[in-house]
PDB file of C-alpha atoms in Angstrom:
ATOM      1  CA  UNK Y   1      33.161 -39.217  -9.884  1.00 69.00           C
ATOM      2  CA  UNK Y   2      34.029 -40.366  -6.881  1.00 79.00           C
ATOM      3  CA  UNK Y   3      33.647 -39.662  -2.860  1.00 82.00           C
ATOM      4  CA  UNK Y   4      37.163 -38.249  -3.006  1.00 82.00           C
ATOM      5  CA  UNK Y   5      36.553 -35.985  -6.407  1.00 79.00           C
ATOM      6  CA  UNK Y   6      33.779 -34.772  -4.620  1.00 77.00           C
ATOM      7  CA  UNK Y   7      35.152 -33.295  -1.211  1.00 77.00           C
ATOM      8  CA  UNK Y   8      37.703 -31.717  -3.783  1.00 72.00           C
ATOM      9  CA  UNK Y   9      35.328 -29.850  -5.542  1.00 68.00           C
ATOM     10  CA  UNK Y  10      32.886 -28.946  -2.629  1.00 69.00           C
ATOM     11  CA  UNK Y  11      30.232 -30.732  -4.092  1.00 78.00           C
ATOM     12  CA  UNK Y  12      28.339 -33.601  -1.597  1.00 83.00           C
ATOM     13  CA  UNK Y  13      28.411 -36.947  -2.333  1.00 84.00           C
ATOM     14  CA  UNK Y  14      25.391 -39.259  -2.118  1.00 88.00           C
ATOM     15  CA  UNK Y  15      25.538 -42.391  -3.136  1.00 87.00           C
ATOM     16  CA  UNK Y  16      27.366 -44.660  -5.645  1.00 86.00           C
ATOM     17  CA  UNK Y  17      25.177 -46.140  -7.914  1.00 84.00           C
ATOM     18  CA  UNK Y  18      25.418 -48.387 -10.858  1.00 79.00           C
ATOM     19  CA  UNK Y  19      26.223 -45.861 -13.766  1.00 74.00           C
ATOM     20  CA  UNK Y  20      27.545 -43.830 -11.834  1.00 78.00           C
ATOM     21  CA  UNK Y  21      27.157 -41.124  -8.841  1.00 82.00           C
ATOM     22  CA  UNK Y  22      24.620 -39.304  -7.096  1.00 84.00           C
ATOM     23  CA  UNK Y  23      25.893 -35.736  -6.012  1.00 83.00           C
ATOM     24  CA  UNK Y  24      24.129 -32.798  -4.751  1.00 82.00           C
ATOM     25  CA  UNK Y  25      24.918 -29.174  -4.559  1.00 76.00           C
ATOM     26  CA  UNK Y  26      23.487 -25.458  -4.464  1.00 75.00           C
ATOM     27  CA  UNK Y  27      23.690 -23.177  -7.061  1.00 75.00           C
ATOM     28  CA  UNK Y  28      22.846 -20.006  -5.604  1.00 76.00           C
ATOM     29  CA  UNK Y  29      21.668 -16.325  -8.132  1.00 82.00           C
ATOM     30  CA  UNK Y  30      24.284 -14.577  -8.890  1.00 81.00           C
ATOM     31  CA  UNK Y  31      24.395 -10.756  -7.121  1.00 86.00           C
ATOM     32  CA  UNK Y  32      27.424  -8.497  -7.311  1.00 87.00           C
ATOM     33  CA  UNK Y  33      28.018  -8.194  -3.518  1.00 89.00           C
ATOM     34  CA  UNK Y  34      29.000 -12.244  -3.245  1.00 86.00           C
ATOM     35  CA  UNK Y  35      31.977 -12.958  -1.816  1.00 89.00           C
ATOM     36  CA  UNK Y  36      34.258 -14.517  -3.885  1.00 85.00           C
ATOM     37  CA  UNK Y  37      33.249 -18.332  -2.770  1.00 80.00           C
ATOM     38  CA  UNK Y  38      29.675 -17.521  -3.144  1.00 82.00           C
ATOM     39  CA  UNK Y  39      30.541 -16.378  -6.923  1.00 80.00           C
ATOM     40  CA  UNK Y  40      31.668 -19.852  -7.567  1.00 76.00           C
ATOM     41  CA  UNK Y  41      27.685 -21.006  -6.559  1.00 76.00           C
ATOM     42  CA  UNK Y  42      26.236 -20.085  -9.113  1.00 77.00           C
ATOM     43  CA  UNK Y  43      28.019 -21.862 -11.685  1.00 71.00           C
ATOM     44  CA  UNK Y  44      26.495 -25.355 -12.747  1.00 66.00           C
ATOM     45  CA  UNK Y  45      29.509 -27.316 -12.177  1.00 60.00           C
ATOM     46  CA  UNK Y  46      28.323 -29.922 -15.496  1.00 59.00           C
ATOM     47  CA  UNK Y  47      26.896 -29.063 -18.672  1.00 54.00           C
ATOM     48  CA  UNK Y  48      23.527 -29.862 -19.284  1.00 52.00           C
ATOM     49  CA  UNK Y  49      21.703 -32.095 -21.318  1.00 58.00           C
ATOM     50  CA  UNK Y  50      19.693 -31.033 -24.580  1.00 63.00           C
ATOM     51  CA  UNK Y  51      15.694 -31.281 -23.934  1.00 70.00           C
ATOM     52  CA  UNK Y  52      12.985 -30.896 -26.676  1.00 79.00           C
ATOM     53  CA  UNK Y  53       9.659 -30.228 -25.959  1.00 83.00           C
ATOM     54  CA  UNK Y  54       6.776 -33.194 -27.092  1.00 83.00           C
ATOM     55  CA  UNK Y  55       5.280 -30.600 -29.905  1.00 81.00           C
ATOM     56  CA  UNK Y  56       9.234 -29.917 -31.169  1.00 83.00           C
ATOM     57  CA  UNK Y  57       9.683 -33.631 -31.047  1.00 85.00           C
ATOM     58  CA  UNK Y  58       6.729 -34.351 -33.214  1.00 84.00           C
ATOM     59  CA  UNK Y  59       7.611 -35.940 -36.443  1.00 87.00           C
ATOM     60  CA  UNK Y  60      11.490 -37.223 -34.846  1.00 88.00           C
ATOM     61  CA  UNK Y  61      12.387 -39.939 -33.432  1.00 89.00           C
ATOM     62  CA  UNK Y  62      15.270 -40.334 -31.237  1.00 88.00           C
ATOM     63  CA  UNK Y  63      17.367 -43.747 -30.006  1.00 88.00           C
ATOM     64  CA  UNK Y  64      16.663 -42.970 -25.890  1.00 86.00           C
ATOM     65  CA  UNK Y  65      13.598 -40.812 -24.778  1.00 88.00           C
ATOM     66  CA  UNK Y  66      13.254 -39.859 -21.150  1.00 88.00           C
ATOM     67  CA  UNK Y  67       9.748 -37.872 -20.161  1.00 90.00           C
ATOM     68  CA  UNK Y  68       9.387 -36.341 -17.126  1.00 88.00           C
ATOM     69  CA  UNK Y  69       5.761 -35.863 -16.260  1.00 89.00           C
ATOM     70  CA  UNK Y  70       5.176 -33.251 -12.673  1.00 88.00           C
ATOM     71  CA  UNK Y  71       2.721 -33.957 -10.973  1.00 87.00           C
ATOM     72  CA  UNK Y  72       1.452 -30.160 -11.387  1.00 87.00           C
ATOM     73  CA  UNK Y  73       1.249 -30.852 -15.035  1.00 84.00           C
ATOM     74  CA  UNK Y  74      -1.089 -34.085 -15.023  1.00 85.00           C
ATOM     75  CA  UNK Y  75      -4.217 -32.967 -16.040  1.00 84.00           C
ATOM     76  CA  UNK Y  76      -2.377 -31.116 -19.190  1.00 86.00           C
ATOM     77  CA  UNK Y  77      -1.199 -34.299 -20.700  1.00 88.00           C
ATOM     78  CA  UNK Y  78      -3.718 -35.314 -23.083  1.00 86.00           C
ATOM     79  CA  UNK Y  79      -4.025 -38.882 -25.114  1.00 85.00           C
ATOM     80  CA  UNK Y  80      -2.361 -37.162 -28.473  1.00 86.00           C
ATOM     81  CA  UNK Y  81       0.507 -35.564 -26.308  1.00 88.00           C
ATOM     82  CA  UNK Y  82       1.460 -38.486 -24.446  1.00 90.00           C
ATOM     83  CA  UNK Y  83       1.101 -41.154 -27.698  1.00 89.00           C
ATOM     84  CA  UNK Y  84       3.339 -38.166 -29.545  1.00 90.00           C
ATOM     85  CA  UNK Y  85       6.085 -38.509 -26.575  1.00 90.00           C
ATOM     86  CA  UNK Y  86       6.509 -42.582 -25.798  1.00 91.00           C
ATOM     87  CA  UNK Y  87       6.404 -43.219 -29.127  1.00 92.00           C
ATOM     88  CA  UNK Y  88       9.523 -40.540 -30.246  1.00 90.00           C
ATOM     89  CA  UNK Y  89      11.955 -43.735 -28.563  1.00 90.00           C
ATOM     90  CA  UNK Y  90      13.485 -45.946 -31.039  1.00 90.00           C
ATOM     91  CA  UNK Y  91      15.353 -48.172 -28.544  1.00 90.00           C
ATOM     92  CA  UNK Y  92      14.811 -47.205 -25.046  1.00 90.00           C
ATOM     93  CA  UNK Y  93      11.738 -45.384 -22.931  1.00 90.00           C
ATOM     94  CA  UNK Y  94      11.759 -43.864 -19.433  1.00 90.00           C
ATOM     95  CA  UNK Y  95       8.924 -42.201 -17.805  1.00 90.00           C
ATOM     96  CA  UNK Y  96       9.263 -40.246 -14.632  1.00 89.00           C
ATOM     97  CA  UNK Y  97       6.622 -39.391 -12.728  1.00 90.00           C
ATOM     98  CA  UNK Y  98       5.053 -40.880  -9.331  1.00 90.00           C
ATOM     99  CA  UNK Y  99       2.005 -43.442  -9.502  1.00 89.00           C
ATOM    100  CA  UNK Y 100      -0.361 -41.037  -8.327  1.00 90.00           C
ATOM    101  CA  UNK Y 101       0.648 -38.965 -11.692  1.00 90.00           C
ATOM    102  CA  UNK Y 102       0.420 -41.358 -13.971  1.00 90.00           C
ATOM    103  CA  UNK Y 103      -2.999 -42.857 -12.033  1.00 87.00           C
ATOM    104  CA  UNK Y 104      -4.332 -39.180 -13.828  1.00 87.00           C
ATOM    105  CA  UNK Y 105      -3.144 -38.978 -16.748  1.00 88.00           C
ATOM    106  CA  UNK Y 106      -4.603 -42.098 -17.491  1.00 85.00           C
ATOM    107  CA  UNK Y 107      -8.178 -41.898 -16.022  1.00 83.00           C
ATOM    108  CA  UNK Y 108      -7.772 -38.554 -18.039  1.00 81.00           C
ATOM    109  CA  UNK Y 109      -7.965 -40.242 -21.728  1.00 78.00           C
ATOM    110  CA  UNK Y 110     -11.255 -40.260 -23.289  1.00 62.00           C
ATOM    111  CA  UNK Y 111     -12.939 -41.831 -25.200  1.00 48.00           C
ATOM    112  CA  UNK Y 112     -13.676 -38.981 -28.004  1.00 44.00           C
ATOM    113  CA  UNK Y 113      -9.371 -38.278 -28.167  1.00 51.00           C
ATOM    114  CA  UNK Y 114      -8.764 -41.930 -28.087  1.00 51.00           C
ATOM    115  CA  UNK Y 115      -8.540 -45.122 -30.479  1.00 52.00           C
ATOM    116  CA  UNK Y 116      -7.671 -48.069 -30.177  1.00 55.00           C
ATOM    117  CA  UNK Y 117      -4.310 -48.613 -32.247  1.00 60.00           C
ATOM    118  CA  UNK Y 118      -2.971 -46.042 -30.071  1.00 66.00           C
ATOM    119  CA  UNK Y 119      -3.765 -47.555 -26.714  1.00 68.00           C
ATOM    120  CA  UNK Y 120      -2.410 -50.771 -28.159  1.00 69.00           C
ATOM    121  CA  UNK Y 121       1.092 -49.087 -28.915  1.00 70.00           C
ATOM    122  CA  UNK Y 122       0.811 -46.598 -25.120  1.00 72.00           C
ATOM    123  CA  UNK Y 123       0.194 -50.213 -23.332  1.00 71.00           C
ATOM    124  CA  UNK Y 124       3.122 -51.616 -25.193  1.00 73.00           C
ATOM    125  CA  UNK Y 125       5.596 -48.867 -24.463  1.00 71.00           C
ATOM    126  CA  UNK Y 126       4.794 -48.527 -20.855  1.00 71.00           C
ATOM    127  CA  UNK Y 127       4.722 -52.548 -20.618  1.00 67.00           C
ATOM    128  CA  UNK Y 128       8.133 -52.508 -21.963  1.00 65.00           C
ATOM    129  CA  UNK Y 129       9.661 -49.994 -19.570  1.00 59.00           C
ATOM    130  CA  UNK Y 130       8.491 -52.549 -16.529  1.00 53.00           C
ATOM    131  CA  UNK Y 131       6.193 -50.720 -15.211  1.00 50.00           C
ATOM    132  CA  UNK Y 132       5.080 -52.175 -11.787  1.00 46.00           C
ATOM    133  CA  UNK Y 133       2.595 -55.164 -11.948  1.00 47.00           C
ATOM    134  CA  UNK Y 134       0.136 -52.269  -9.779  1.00 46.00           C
ATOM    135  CA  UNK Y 135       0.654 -49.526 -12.109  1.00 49.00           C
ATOM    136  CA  UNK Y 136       0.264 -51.833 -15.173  1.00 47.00           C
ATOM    137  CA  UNK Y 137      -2.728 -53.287 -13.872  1.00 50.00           C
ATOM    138  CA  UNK Y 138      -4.475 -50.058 -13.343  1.00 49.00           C
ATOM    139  CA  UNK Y 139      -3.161 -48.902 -16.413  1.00 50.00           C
ATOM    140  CA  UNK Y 140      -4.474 -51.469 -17.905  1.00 48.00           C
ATOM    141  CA  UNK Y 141      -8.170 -51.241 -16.545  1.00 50.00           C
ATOM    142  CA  UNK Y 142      -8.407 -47.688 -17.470  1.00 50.00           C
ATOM    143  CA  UNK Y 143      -7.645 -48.305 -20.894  1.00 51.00           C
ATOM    144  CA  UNK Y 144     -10.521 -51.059 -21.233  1.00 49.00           C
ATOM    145  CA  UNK Y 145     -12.452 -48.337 -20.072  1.00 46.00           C
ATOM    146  CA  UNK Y 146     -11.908 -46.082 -22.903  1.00 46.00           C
TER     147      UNK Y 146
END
């Protein structure tokens, strides 16, 4: 899509990027008094993508895995959960969430819920999705530690 596409469709454009283009929009509820124009906000102007849930995904894997982890959902990702998700990627794994996220989710894992062929395989996964050298290393420490 480009800049031009964009302004044609009333959708802002934010940045090019290497596959492809950041755009941003508002999709507004739908009400029956709108105005014509503001009818046209509340349709997504893309179809989405299909997510699965880590317990649905259990037992499948798939060729590219993205999980997204909110920060307001930290403390509910467990050692089983997260081993279940990273290791549902055949080919590629990306993990959203910021440092300070992943900094609890980690010191989270204990040492009842955890062993040690699965820390192997959650060090390898995030190691392989190059992870900063800082979150590695404290990624790294914590699982010693368990």
């Amino acid at each position: 899509m480009t800049e031009s596409d964009c302004n044609n469709d009333h959708i802002e454009f934010v940045d090019a990027i290497e596959d492809g283009t950041r755009i941003k929009f508002d999709v507004l509820a739908f009400e029956e008094e709108m105005s014509e124009e503001d009818r046209e906000k509340t349709i997504v102007p893309f179809q989405l993508a299909y997510a699965v849930s880590i317990h649905k995904a259990q037992g499948l894997e798939y060729k590219s895995v993205k999980v997204i982890i909110p920060s307001s959902n930290a403390e509910k990702i467990t050692h089983g959960i997260f081993y279940t998700a990273i290791t549902r990627a055949k080919e590629q794994l990306k993990i959203y969430w910021s440092s300070e996220t992943m900094q609890k989710v980690v010191a989270g894992f204990s040492e009842e819920n955890s062993r040690q062929k699965s820390l192997a395989i959650i060090k390898e996964k995030l190691y392989q999705d190059e992870i900063s050298d800082k979150n590695y290393s404290y990624l790294t420490d914590c699982c010693r530690k368990i």
